Each structure stands twice: as C-alpha cells, then as structure tokens.
Coordinates of C-alpha atoms in Angstrom, one line a residue:
X69 CA 0.0 0.0 0.0
X70 CA 1.2 3.5 -0.8
X71 CA 2.2 5.9 2.0
X72 CA 1.4 9.6 1.8
X73 CA 4.3 12.1 2.2
X74 CA 3.3 14.6 4.8
X75 CA 4.0 18.3 4.3
X76 CA 3.7 21.1 6.8
X77 CA 1.7 23.6 4.8
X78 CA 1.2 25.8 7.9
X79 CA 4.9 26.3 8.3
X80 CA 5.4 26.8 4.6
X81 CA 2.8 29.4 4.2
X82 CA 3.9 31.1 7.5
X83 CA 7.5 31.4 6.1
X84 CA 6.2 32.8 2.8
X85 CA 4.0 35.3 4.6
X86 CA 6.8 36.5 6.9
X87 CA 9.6 36.3 4.3
X88 CA 11.7 34.4 6.8
X89 CA 13.0 30.9 7.1
X90 CA 13.0 31.1 10.9
X91 CA 9.9 32.4 12.6
X92 CA 10.0 30.4 15.8
X93 CA 12.4 28.2 17.8
X94 CA 10.8 25.0 16.4
X95 CA 11.7 26.1 12.9
X96 CA 15.4 26.0 13.7
X97 CA 16.4 26.7 17.3
X98 CA 20.2 26.9 16.6
X99 CA 19.7 29.3 13.7
X100 CA 17.3 31.5 15.7
X101 CA 19.8 31.8 18.5
X102 CA 22.6 32.8 16.2
X103 CA 20.4 35.3 14.3
X104 CA 19.3 36.9 17.6
X105 CA 22.9 37.3 18.8
X106 CA 23.8 38.8 15.4
X107 CA 20.9 41.2 15.6
X108 CA 21.8 42.3 19.2
X109 CA 25.5 42.9 18.2
X110 CA 24.4 44.7 15.0
X111 CA 22.1 47.0 16.9
X112 CA 24.8 47.8 19.5
X113 CA 27.4 48.4 16.7
X114 CA 24.9 50.8 15.0
X115 CA 24.6 52.8 18.2
X116 CA 28.3 52.8 18.6
X117 CA 28.7 54.3 15.1
X118 CA 26.2 57.0 16.0
X119 CA 28.1 57.7 19.3
X120 CA 31.3 58.0 17.3
X121 CA 29.7 60.5 14.9
X122 CA 28.6 62.6 17.8
X123 CA 32.2 62.5 19.1
X124 CA 33.5 63.7 15.7
X125 CA 31.0 66.6 15.8
X126 CA 32.3 67.6 19.2
X127 CA 35.9 67.7 17.8
X128 CA 34.8 69.8 14.9
X129 CA 33.2 72.4 17.3
X130 CA 36.4 72.4 19.3
X131 CA 38.6 72.8 16.2
X132 CA 36.5 75.8 15.1
X133 CA 37.0 77.4 18.5
X134 CA 40.7 76.7 18.5
X135 CA 40.9 78.4 15.0
X136 CA 39.2 81.5 16.4
X137 CA 41.5 81.6 19.5
X138 CA 44.6 81.3 17.4
X139 CA 43.5 84.2 15.2
X140 CA 43.0 86.3 18.3
X141 CA 46.4 85.3 19.7
X142 CA 48.0 86.3 16.4
X143 CA 46.3 89.6 16.6
X144 CA 47.5 90.1 20.2
X145 CA 51.0 89.4 19.2
X146 CA 50.8 92.0 16.4
X147 CA 49.4 94.5 18.8
X148 CA 52.1 93.7 21.4
X149 CA 54.9 94.2 18.8
X150 CA 53.4 97.5 17.9
X151 CA 53.2 98.5 21.5
X152 CA 56.9 97.7 22.0
X153 CA 57.9 100.4 19.6
X154 CA 59.6 103.3 21.5
X155 CA 57.7 106.0 19.6
X156 CA 54.5 105.1 21.4
X157 CA 53.2 107.5 24.1
X158 CA 51.4 106.2 27.2
X159 CA 48.1 107.0 25.6
X160 CA 49.1 105.0 22.5
X161 CA 50.0 102.0 24.6
X162 CA 46.7 102.2 26.5
X163 CA 44.8 102.3 23.2
X164 CA 46.7 99.2 22.1
X165 CA 46.0 97.6 25.5
X166 CA 42.3 98.3 25.0
X167 CA 42.4 96.4 21.8
X168 CA 44.3 93.5 23.4
X169 CA 41.8 93.4 26.2
X170 CA 39.0 92.9 23.7
X171 CA 40.9 90.0 22.1
X172 CA 41.7 88.5 25.5
X173 CA 38.0 88.7 26.5
X174 CA 37.1 87.0 23.2
X175 CA 39.4 84.1 23.9
X176 CA 38.0 83.6 27.4
X177 CA 34.4 83.8 26.0
X178 CA 35.3 81.2 23.4
X179 CA 36.7 78.9 26.1
X180 CA 33.7 79.3 28.4
X181 CA 31.0 79.0 25.7
X182 CA 32.2 76.3 23.4
X183 CA 29.6 73.7 24.1
X184 CA 28.3 70.5 22.6
X185 CA 25.0 69.1 23.9
X186 CA 25.3 71.1 27.1
X187 CA 28.9 69.9 27.7
X188 CA 31.5 72.7 27.9
X189 CA 34.5 71.5 25.8
X190 CA 37.2 74.1 26.5
X191 CA 36.8 75.6 30.0
X192 CA 38.6 72.9 31.9
X193 CA 35.3 71.3 33.2
X194 CA 36.3 67.9 31.8
X195 CA 39.8 66.4 31.3
X196 CA 38.4 63.9 28.8
X197 CA 35.1 63.1 27.0
X198 CA 34.4 59.4 27.0
X199 CA 33.0 58.2 23.6
X200 CA 31.3 54.7 23.6
X201 CA 32.6 54.0 20.1
X202 CA 32.6 50.2 20.6
X203 CA 29.5 47.9 20.9
X204 CA 30.8 46.9 24.3
X205 CA 30.0 50.5 25.6
X206 CA 33.7 51.3 25.8
X207 CA 35.9 53.0 23.3
X208 CA 37.6 56.3 22.8
X209 CA 38.5 59.5 24.5
X210 CA 38.5 63.2 23.4
X211 CA 41.1 65.3 25.3
X212 CA 39.5 68.5 26.6
X213 CA 42.2 71.0 27.6
X214 CA 41.3 74.4 29.1
X215 CA 41.7 77.4 26.8
X216 CA 40.9 79.9 29.5
X217 CA 43.3 82.9 29.9
X218 CA 44.8 81.5 33.1
X219 CA 45.5 78.1 31.5
X220 CA 47.2 79.9 28.6
X221 CA 49.3 82.1 30.9
X222 CA 47.7 85.3 29.6
X223 CA 45.7 86.4 32.5
X224 CA 46.5 90.1 33.2
X225 CA 48.7 90.3 30.0
X226 CA 49.7 94.0 29.6
X227 CA 51.7 96.1 27.1
X228 CA 51.5 99.3 29.1
X229 CA 54.5 98.7 31.4
X230 CA 58.2 99.1 30.7
X231 CA 58.6 95.5 29.3
X232 CA 56.3 93.2 27.4
X233 CA 56.3 89.4 27.9
X234 CA 56.4 88.4 24.2
X235 CA 57.3 84.8 25.3
X236 CA 53.9 84.5 27.0
X237 CA 52.1 85.0 23.7
X238 CA 54.4 82.5 21.9
X239 CA 53.8 79.9 24.6
X240 CA 50.0 80.4 24.4
X241 CA 50.1 80.0 20.6
X242 CA 52.2 76.9 20.9
X243 CA 49.9 75.4 23.6
X244 CA 46.7 76.1 21.6
X245 CA 48.3 74.7 18.5
X246 CA 49.4 71.5 20.4
X247 CA 45.9 71.1 21.9
X248 CA 44.3 71.6 18.5
X249 CA 46.6 68.9 17.1
X250 CA 45.5 66.5 19.8
X251 CA 41.8 67.1 19.0
X252 CA 42.6 66.5 15.3
X253 CA 44.2 63.2 16.1
X254 CA 41.2 62.3 18.3
X255 CA 38.9 63.1 15.3
X256 CA 40.9 60.9 12.9
X257 CA 40.8 58.0 15.4
X258 CA 37.0 58.4 15.7
X259 CA 36.6 58.6 12.0
X260 CA 38.5 55.3 11.6
X261 CA 36.4 53.7 14.4
X262 CA 33.2 54.9 12.7
X263 CA 34.2 53.3 9.4
X264 CA 35.0 50.1 11.2
X265 CA 31.6 50.1 12.9
X266 CA 29.8 50.7 9.7
X267 CA 31.6 47.7 8.0
X268 CA 30.9 45.5 11.0
X269 CA 27.2 46.5 11.0
X270 CA 26.8 45.7 7.3
X271 CA 28.6 42.3 7.7
X272 CA 26.5 41.3 10.7
X273 CA 23.2 42.3 9.1
X274 CA 24.1 40.4 6.0
X275 CA 24.9 37.3 8.0
X276 CA 21.6 37.7 9.9
X277 CA 19.8 38.0 6.6
X278 CA 21.5 34.8 5.2
X279 CA 20.2 32.9 8.2
X280 CA 16.7 34.3 8.4
X281 CA 15.6 35.5 5.0
X282 CA 13.6 33.3 2.8
X283 CA 13.9 32.9 -1.0
X284 CA 10.2 33.4 -1.5
X285 CA 10.2 32.3 -5.1
X286 CA 12.0 29.1 -4.4
X287 CA 9.8 28.4 -1.3
X288 CA 6.6 28.9 -3.3
X289 CA 7.9 26.5 -6.0
X290 CA 8.9 23.9 -3.4
X291 CA 5.5 24.2 -1.6
X292 CA 3.5 23.8 -4.8
X293 CA 5.6 20.8 -5.8
X294 CA 5.1 19.1 -2.4
X295 CA 1.4 19.8 -2.6
X296 CA 1.2 18.3 -6.1
X297 CA 3.1 15.2 -4.9
X298 CA 0.8 14.9 -2.0
X299 CA -2.3 15.3 -4.1
X300 CA -1.1 12.6 -6.5
X301 CA -0.3 10.3 -3.6
X302 CA -3.8 10.8 -2.1
X303 CA -5.4 10.0 -5.5
X304 CA -3.3 6.8 -5.8
X305 CA -4.2 5.8 -2.3
X306 CA -7.9 6.4 -3.0
X307 CA -7.7 4.3 -6.1
X308 CA -5.9 1.5 -4.3
X309 CA -8.6 1.5 -1.6
X310 CA -11.3 1.3 -4.3
X311 CA -9.5 -1.6 -5.9
X312 CA -9.2 -3.5 -2.6
X313 CA -12.9 -2.9 -1.9
X314 CA -13.9 -4.3 -5.3
X315 CA -11.7 -7.4 -4.8
X316 CA -13.2 -8.0 -1.4
X317 CA -16.7 -7.7 -2.8
X318 CA -16.0 -10.2 -5.5
X319 CA -14.6 -12.7 -3.0

C-alpha cells in the first residue's frame, strides 16, 4: 500500500507570509539563537557608530573654537609688537591695550562658551570626554584641555609697562596649536572607528539575513511541488482502496 508524504503547509505558508525561514524556535532553534545574537550585536554596533559620529561633531566644534582663538592670539602678538615700539606714548600704549583686552576677552568667552550638547568643551570642566565607540560600551576619549586665559598664561597680560612678555604670547600660541593637534588626532581616530563600525554592522546584518531571510520564489515552488506530490499520492491511495474494496466484494 502506498504511503502519503506529509508536508507542513502551515509552516510553509507562514514562512512565505513573513519572508523568513526562521519564525519560531521550532523552525530551527540553533539558527534562531545565532540570528538573535547577530541582531543584538548589529544594533549595538549601529549605536556605537552614532556615538562616534557625535564625538566627531564635538571635535569639529572644538577645532573651530581653536581656530578663532589662534586668530585672536596672532592679533594680540601683532598689537604687542606694535606697543613695543619706543615711539608710542602712554596713551598710544593704552589704546593698544584696550584692543588687546578685547581680544583676550574674546578668547575667554570662546573657552567658556564652546559647548556640545550642554557639555562645555574648553573651559577645563572635563579632562576627557568618553565616547562609547565600541558595541561593548567602551571605546575612545577626546582630550579637553582648558583654553581659559589663566590656563594659557595670559591672565593680566599687559603692554602698558616698561617691558612686554612676548614669550607669554608665543607659549600660548604653541599650547593652543598643540591642543588643537590632539583634538585633530582624536577626530581621525574616531573617523576610523566609525568606518569600522559601519563595515561590522553591514557584515552582521548580511549574516543575519542569510540565516533568516527566505527565498520566497523558491519556497513557493517547493511548496507547490510538495502539494502536487501529496495530491497525487492521495489520488493513488484512494484508487488502491477502491480496488481493494472491489476485490473484497468479488470474494
């Protein structure tokens, strides 16, 4: 007697409807576990990439402030050199000092008011900004040096006396340039980390897709083939039963 091949049409149609090979643990428990782990890691990596981008944005804001501060320092040095000329009267020096004071105030304002997402970047509030650039929640640091006048050694800088401390201006320029270079290096490191996160995310989502996603066209063809085979088997089984019944009746 023929046996009828059983097909699980409920599972087949469920997979086609969802577009996935694995919809529940009974479909393939091992594959589901792997897919869920890949999904969790991919999501964490996506967030890490976003965190990294925010860190890069913070470095760009700092870099812009450093550029402005350096411009002001260059202006202060030019004014100080002009004030050092012996042809200046006391009133001339005071007028130059007034201009220098404006530049110094601008530097201090930049240091106090350079902010990213309510975090002050250049007033010495934070030594470092932690960036969760890895899916583990750990990652990178952005160095946040103070650019306030006292940190630059320019608090109370004056050109009205008998001597002018030109070295103080040069040291401040050198310090700001060095701090800006560190921020630039931090930005480059974060950019590399962001690219790595993006590649990792794409690879993990692709791996998850290979495990979970269904080739719908192939699945429909297989299901139709199995249903046709089953229908043929049922017809043959029915014919065999009719023949057996006829033989039994004749006997």
